[in-house]
Tab-separated table of C-alpha atoms and ligand atoms in Angstrom:
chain	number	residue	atom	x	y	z
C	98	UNK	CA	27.256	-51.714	93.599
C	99	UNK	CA	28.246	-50.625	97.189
C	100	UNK	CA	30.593	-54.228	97.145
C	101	UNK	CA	31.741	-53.503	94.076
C	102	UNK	CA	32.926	-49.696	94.517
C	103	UNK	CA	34.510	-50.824	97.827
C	104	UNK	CA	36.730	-53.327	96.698
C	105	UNK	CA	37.549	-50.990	93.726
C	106	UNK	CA	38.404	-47.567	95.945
C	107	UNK	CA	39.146	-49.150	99.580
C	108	UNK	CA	35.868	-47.471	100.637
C	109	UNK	CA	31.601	-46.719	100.451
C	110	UNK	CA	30.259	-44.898	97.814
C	111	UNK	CA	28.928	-41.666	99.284
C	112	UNK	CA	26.108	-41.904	96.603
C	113	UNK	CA	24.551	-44.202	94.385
C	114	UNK	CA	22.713	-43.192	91.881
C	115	UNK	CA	20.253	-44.729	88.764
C	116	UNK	CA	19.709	-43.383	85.735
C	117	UNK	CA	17.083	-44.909	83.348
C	118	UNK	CA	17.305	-44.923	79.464
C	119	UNK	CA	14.777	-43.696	76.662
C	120	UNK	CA	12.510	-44.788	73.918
C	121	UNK	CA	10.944	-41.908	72.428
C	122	UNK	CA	7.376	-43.113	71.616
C	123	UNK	CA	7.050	-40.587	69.181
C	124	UNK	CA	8.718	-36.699	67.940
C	125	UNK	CA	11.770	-37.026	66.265
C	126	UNK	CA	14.426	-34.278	64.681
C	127	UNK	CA	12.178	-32.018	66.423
C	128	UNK	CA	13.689	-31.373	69.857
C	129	UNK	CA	15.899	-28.783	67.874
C	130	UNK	CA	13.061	-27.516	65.651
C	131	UNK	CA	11.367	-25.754	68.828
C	132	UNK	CA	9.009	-28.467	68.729
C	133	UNK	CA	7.069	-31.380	70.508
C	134	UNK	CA	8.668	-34.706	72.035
C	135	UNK	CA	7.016	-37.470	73.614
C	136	UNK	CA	9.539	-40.024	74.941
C	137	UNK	CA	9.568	-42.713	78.112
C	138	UNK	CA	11.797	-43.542	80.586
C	139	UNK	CA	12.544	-47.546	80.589
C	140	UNK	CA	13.479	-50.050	82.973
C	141	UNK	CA	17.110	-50.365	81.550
C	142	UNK	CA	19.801	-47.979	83.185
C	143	UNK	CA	23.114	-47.163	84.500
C	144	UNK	CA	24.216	-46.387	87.885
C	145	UNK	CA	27.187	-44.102	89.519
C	146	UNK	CA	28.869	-44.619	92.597
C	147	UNK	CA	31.206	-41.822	93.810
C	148	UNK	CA	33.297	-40.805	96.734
C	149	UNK	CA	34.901	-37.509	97.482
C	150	UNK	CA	38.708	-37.745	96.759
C	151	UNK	CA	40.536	-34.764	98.698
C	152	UNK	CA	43.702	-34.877	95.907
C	153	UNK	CA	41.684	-33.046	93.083
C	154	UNK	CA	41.783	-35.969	91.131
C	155	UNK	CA	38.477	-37.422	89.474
C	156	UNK	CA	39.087	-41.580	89.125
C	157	UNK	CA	36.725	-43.027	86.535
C	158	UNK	CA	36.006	-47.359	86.302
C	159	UNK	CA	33.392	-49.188	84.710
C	160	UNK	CA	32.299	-52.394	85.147
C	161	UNK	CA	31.449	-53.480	81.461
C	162	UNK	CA	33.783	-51.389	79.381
C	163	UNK	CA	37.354	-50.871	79.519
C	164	UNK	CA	38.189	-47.427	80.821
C	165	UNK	CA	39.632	-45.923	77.723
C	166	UNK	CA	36.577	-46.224	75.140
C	167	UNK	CA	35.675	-42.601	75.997
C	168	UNK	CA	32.810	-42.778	78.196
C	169	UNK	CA	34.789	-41.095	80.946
C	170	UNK	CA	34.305	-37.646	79.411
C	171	UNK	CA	31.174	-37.516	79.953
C	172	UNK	CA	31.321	-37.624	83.513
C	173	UNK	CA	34.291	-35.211	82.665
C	174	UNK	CA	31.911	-32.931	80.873
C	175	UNK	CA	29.567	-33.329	83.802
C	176	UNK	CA	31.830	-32.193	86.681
C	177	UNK	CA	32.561	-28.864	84.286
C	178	UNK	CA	28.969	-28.709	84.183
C	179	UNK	CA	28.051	-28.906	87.310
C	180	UNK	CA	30.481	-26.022	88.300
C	181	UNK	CA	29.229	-23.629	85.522
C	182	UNK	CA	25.414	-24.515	85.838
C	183	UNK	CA	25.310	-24.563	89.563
C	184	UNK	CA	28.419	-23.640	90.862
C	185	UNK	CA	28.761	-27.655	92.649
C	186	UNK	CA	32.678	-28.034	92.897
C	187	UNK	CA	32.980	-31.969	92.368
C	188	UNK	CA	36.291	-31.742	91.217
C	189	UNK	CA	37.949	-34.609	93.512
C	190	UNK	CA	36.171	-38.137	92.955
C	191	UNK	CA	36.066	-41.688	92.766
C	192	UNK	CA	33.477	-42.903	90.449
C	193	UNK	CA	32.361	-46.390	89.283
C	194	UNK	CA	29.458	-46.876	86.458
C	195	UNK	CA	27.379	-50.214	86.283
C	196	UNK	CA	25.095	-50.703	83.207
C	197	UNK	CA	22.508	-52.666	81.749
C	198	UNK	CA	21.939	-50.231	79.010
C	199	UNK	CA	23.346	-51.125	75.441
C	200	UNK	CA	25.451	-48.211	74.903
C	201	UNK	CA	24.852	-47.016	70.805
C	202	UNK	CA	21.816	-48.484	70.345
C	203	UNK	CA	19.719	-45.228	70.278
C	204	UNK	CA	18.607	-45.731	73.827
C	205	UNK	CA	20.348	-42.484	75.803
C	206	UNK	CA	23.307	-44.262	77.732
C	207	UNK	CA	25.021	-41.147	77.676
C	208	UNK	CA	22.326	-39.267	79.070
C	209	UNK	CA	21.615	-41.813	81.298
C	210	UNK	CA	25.112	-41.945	82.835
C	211	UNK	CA	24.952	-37.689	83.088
C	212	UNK	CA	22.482	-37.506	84.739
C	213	UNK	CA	23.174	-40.362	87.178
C	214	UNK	CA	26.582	-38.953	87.639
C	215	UNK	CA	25.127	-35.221	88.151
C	216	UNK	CA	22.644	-36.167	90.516
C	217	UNK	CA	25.103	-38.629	92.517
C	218	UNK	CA	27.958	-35.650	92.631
C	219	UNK	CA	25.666	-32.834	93.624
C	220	UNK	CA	24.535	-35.438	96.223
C	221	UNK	CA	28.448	-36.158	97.255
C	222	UNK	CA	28.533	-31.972	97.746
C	223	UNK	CA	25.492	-31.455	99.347
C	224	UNK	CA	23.217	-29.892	96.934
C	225	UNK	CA	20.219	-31.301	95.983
C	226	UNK	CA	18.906	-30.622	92.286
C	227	UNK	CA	15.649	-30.979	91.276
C	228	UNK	CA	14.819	-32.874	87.751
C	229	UNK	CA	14.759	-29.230	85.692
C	230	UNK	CA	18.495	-28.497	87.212
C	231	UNK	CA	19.772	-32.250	86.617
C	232	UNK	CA	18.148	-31.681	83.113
C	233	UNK	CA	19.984	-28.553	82.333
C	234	UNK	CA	23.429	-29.851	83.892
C	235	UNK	CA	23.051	-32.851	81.584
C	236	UNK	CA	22.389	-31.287	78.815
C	237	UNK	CA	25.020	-28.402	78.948
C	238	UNK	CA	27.675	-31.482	79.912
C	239	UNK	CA	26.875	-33.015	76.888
C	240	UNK	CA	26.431	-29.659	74.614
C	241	UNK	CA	29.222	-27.477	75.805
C	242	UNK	CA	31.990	-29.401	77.457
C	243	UNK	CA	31.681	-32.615	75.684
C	244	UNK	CA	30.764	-30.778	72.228
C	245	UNK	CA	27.684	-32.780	70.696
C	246	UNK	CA	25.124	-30.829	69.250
C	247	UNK	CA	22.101	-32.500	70.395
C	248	UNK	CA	18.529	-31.282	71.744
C	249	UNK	CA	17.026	-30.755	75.155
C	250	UNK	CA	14.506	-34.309	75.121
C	251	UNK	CA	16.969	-37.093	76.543
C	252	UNK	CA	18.438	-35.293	79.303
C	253	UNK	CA	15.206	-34.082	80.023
C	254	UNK	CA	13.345	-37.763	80.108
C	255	UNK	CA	15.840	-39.402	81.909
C	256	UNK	CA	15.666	-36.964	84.871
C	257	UNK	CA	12.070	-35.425	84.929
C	258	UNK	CA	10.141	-39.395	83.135
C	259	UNK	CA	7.665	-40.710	85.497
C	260	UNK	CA	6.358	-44.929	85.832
C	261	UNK	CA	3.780	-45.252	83.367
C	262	UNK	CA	3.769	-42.307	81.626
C	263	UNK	CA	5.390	-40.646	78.199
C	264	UNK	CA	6.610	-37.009	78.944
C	265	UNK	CA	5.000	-34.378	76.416
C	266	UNK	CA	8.076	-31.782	76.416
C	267	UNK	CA	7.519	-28.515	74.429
C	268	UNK	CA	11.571	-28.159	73.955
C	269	UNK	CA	10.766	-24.672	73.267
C	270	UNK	CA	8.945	-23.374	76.478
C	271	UNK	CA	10.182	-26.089	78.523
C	272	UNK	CA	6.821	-26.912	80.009
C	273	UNK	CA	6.018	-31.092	80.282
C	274	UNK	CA	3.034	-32.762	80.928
C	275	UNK	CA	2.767	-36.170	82.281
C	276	UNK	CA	0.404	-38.127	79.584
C	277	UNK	CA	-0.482	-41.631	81.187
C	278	UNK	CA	0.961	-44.543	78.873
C	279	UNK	CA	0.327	-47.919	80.514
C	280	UNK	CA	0.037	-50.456	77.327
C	281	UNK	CA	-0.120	-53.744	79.765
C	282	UNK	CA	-3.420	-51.995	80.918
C	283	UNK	CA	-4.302	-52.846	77.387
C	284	UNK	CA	-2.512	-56.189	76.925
C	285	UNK	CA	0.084	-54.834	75.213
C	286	UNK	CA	3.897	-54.461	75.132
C	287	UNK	CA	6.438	-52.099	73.816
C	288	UNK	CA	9.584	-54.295	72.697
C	289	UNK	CA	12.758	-52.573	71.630
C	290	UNK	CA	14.855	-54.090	68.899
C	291	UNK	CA	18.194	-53.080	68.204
C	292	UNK	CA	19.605	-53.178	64.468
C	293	UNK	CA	22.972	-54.084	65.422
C	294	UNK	CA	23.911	-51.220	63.585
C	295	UNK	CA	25.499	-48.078	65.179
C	296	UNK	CA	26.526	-44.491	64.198
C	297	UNK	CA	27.801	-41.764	66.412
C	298	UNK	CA	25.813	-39.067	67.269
C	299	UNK	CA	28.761	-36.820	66.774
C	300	UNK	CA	29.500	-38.324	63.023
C	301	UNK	CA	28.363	-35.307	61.216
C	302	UNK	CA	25.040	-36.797	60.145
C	303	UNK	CA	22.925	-35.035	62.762
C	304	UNK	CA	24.398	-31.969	62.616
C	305	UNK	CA	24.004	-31.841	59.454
C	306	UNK	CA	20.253	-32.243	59.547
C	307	UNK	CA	20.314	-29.525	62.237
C	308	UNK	CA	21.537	-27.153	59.675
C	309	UNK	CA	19.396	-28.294	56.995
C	310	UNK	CA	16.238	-27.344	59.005
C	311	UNK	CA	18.168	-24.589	60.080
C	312	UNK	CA	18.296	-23.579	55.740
C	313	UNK	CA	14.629	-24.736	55.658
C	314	UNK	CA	13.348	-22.300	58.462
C	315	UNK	CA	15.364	-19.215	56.730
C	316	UNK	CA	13.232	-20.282	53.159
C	317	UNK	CA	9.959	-20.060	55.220
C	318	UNK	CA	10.779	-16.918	56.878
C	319	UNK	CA	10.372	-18.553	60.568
C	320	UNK	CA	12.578	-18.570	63.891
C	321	UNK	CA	12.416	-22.380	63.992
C	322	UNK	CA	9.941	-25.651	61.999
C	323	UNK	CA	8.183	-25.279	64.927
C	324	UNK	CA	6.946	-22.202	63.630
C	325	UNK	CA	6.121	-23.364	59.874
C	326	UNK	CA	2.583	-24.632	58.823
C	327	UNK	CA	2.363	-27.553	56.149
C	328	UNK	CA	0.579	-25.824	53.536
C	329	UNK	CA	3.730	-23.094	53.852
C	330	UNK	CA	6.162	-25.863	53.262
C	331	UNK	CA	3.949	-27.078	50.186
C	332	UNK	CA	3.851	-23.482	48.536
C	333	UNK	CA	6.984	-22.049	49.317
C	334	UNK	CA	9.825	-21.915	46.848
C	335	UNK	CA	12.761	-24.217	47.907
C	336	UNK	CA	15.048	-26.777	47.525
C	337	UNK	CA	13.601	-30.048	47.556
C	338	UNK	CA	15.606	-31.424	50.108
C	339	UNK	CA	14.910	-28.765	52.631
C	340	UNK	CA	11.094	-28.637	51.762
C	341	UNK	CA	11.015	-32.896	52.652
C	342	UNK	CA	13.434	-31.932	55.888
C	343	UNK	CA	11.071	-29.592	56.907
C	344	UNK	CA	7.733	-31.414	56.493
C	345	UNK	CA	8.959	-34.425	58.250
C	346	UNK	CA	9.281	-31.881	60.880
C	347	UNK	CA	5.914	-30.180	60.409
C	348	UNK	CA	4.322	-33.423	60.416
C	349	UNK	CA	6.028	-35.332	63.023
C	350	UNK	CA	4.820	-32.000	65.881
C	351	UNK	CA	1.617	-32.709	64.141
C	352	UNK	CA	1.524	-36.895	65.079
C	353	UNK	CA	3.289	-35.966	68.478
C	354	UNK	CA	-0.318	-33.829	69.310
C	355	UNK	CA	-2.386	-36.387	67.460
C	356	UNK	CA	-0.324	-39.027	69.966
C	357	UNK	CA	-1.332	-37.104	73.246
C	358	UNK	CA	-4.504	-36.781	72.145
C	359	UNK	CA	-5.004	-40.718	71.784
C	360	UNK	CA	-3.154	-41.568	74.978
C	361	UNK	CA	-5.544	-39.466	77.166
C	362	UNK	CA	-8.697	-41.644	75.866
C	363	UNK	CA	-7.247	-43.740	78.611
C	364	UNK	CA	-6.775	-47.896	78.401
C	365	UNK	CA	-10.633	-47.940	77.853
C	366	UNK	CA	-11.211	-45.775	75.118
C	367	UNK	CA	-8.026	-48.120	73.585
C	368	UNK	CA	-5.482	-45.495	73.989
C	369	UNK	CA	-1.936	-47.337	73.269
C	370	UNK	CA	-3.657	-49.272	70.944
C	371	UNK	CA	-4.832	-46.508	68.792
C	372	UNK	CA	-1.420	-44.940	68.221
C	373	UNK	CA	0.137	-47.936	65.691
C	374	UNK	CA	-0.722	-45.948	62.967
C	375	UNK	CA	0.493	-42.932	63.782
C	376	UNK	CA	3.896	-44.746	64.756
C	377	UNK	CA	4.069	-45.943	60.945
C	378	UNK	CA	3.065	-42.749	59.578
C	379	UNK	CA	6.218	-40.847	61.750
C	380	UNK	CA	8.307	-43.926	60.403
C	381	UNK	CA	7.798	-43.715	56.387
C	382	UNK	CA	8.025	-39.866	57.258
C	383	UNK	CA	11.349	-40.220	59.042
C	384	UNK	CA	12.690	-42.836	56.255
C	385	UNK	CA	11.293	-40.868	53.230
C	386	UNK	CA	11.312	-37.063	54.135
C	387	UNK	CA	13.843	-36.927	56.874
C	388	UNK	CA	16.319	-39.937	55.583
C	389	UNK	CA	17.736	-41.231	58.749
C	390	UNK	CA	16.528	-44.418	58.620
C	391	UNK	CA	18.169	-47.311	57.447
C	392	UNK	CA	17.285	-50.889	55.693
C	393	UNK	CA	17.965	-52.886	58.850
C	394	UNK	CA	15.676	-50.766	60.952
C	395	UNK	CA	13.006	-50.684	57.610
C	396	UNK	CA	13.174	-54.079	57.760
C	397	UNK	CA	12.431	-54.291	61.502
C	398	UNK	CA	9.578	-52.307	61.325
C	399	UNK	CA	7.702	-54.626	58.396
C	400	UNK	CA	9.034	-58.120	60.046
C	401	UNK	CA	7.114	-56.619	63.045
C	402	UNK	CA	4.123	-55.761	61.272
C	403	UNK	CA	4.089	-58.998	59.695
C	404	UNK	CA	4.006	-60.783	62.921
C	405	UNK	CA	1.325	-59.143	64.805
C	406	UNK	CA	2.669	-55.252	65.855
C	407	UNK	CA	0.577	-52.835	66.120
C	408	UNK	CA	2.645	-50.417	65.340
C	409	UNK	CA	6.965	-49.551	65.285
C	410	UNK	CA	9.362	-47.237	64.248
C	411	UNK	CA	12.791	-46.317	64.319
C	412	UNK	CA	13.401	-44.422	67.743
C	413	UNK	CA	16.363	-41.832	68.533
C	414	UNK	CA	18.614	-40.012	65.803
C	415	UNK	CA	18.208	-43.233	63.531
C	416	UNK	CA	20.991	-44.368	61.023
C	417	UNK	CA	20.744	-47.198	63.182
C	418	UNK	CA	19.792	-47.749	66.518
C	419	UNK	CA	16.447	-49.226	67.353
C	420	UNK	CA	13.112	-49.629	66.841
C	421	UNK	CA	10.151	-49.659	69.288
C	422	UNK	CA	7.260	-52.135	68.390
C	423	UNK	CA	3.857	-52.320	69.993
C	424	UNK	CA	2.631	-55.373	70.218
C	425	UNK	CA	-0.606	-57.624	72.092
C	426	UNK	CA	0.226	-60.609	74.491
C	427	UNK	CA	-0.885	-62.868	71.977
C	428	UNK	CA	1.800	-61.602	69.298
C	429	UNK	CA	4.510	-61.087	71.900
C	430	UNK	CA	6.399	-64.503	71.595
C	431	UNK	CA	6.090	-64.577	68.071
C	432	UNK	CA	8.081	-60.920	67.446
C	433	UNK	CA	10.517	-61.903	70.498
C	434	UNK	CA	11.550	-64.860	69.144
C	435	UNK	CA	11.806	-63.635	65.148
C	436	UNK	CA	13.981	-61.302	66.515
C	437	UNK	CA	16.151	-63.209	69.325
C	438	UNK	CA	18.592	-61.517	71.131
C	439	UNK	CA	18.173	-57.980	69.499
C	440	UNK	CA	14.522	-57.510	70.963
C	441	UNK	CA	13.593	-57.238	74.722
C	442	UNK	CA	10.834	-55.650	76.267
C	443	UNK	CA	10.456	-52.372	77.906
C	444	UNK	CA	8.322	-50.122	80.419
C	445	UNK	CA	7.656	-47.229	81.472
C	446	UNK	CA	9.375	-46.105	84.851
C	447	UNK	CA	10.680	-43.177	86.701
C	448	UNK	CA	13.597	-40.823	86.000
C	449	UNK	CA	16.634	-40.917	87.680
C	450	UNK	CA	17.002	-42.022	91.611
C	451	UNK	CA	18.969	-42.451	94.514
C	452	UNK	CA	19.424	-45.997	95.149
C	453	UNK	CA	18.589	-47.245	99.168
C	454	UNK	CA	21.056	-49.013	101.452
C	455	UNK	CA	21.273	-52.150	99.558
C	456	UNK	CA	21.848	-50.571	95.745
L	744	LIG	C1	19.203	-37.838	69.594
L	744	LIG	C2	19.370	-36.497	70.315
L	744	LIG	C3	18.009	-35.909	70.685
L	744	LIG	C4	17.057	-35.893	69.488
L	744	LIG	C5	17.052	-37.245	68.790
L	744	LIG	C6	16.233	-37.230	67.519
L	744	LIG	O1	18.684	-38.777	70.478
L	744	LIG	O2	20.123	-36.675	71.488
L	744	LIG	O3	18.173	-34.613	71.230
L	744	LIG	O4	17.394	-34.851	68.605
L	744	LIG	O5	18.349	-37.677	68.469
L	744	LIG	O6	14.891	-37.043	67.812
């Protein structure tokens, strides 16, 4: 990368900078319900080289993508950010983005590239931001200057995730708890498989099942689903399309518990392996009562099941995207190969980091 941005700007990067993407094992439509999130960091990401420029300008190139397909507001939206959130002035820069993340696939390649290019531009200025203040930059990048409506759990993963652990986030309080999640200490894998088919967070889809829970929460008389119980859902009087929103919702902070609970047994008690069911129960729930699934990812899920999984589900706003499958070594070749080049296997690493010498 350090080659590659000097032949591009006639100079070193002042920073370099990694950013992981996300599978969220389990907890989804809830980051804006107030509720519970459980996603990991994985060993796919993207990484931002920058240089101060001292015209004011900010010079965006990417290796993989030609430089008009929109990716360049992001860092945009993150050098507004930055200046809002934490008063960094990062107006002036050259910056070049290397990926091995598929972008659209579900996975949190924009996150991923915020809060590389946060952490890499507060470097550039001096400041130093810990994971919470990357989190929050990130976020409000993507939120306010860039204008999608999404919740707090990507940013937040991608900068605070740690190797071998899932990140419990309550999205409401903030807090996070490190839950170890090591399935090759049970001779298992997690293998992501993308569905080819993609949708834009920003398409209208998601926001409108933000509002819908929104309509679901005002029924029930609560601040957010968060807040609801099941048996409220069941007796109060409302549409039926809010009362299935909402008890995906209730349900879904209900298996994200239920998950944490599992993964502490530890790989003896059988921890990973113990969660497949609760993985298909938050799928049918996402596909039935939440409707964001999609036939392609349905059909990943069962071909999975029928070769071995343990357990998978659609992961990430759905209406395409991936799926996450949990599978034993003796399984593993079998769902690879039914799959080909849409499946690869992922673990659990750390958030974002600053890459040495040679990166
Ligand atoms: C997208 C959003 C997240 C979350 C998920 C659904 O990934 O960015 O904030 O809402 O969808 O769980």
């Amino acid at each position: 990368m350090r080659e590659e941005f000097g032949r591009w700007a006639g100079r070193p990067p002042a920073e370099v900078w990694s950013a992981p993407g996300r599978v969220n094992l389990i907890g989804e439509h809830t980051d804006y319900n107030g509720g519970f999130v459980l996603p990991f960091a994985i060993d796919r990401s993207t990484t931002v080289a920058v240089a101060p420029r001292n015209d004011g300008h900010l010079r965006c190139h990417s290796l993989q993508v030609a430089d008009d397909t929109g990716w360049a507001k992001y860092v945009r939206g993150v050098v507004q950010a930055l200046a809002a959130e934490v008063g960094v002035q990062a107006t002036g820069a050259d910056v070049l983005v290397d990926s091995d993340l598929p972008t659209g696939a579900g996975l949190s390649s924009s996150a991923a590239l915020e809060v590389a290019a946060a952490a890499a531009m507060a470097a550039m200025s001096g400041v130093a931001l810990d994971g919470r203040r990357l989190a929050a930059v990130a976020f409000r990048a993507e939120t306010e200057f860039v204008g999608v409506p999404v919740g707090v759990m990507d940013q937040t993963v991608v900068a605070r995730a740690e190797a071998d652990h899932a990140l419990f986030l309550d999205t409401r309080s903030l807090e996070i708890e490190q839950v170890p999640f090591d399935p090759a200490a049970e001779n298992l894998n997690v293998v992501v498989v993308d569905s080819g088919v993609r949708h834009q967070v920003g398409d209208g889809r998601y926001a409108e099942r933000r509002r819908e829970c929104e309509a679901a929460a005002a029924a029930l008389g609560v601040e957010q689903l968060r807040d609801a119980t099941l048996e409220q859902v069941e007796a109060t009087e409302m549409d039926d399309t809010l009362r299935r929103r909402a008890r995906h919702v209730v349900t879904e902070d209900a298996r994200v518990l239920e998950t944490v609970e599992q993964l502490r047994r530890g790989p003896r008690g059988g921890a990973v392996r113990g969660i497949g069911t609760i993985l298909l129960a938050s799928h049918a729930s996402l596909r039935d009562d939440f409707d964001v699934s999609c036939d392609e990812l349905d059909r990943i899920v069962e071909t999975a099941m029928d070769k071995g999984a343990f357990g998978a589900r659609m992961t990430g706003a759905g209406f395409g995207g991936s799926a996450l499958v949990v599978v034993p070594d003796r399984h593993l070749s079998s769902v690879l190969d039914g799959f080909g080049d849409a499946a690869f296997e992922v673990r659990p690493v750390d958030g974002v980091r600053r890459n040495g010498a040679m990166g």
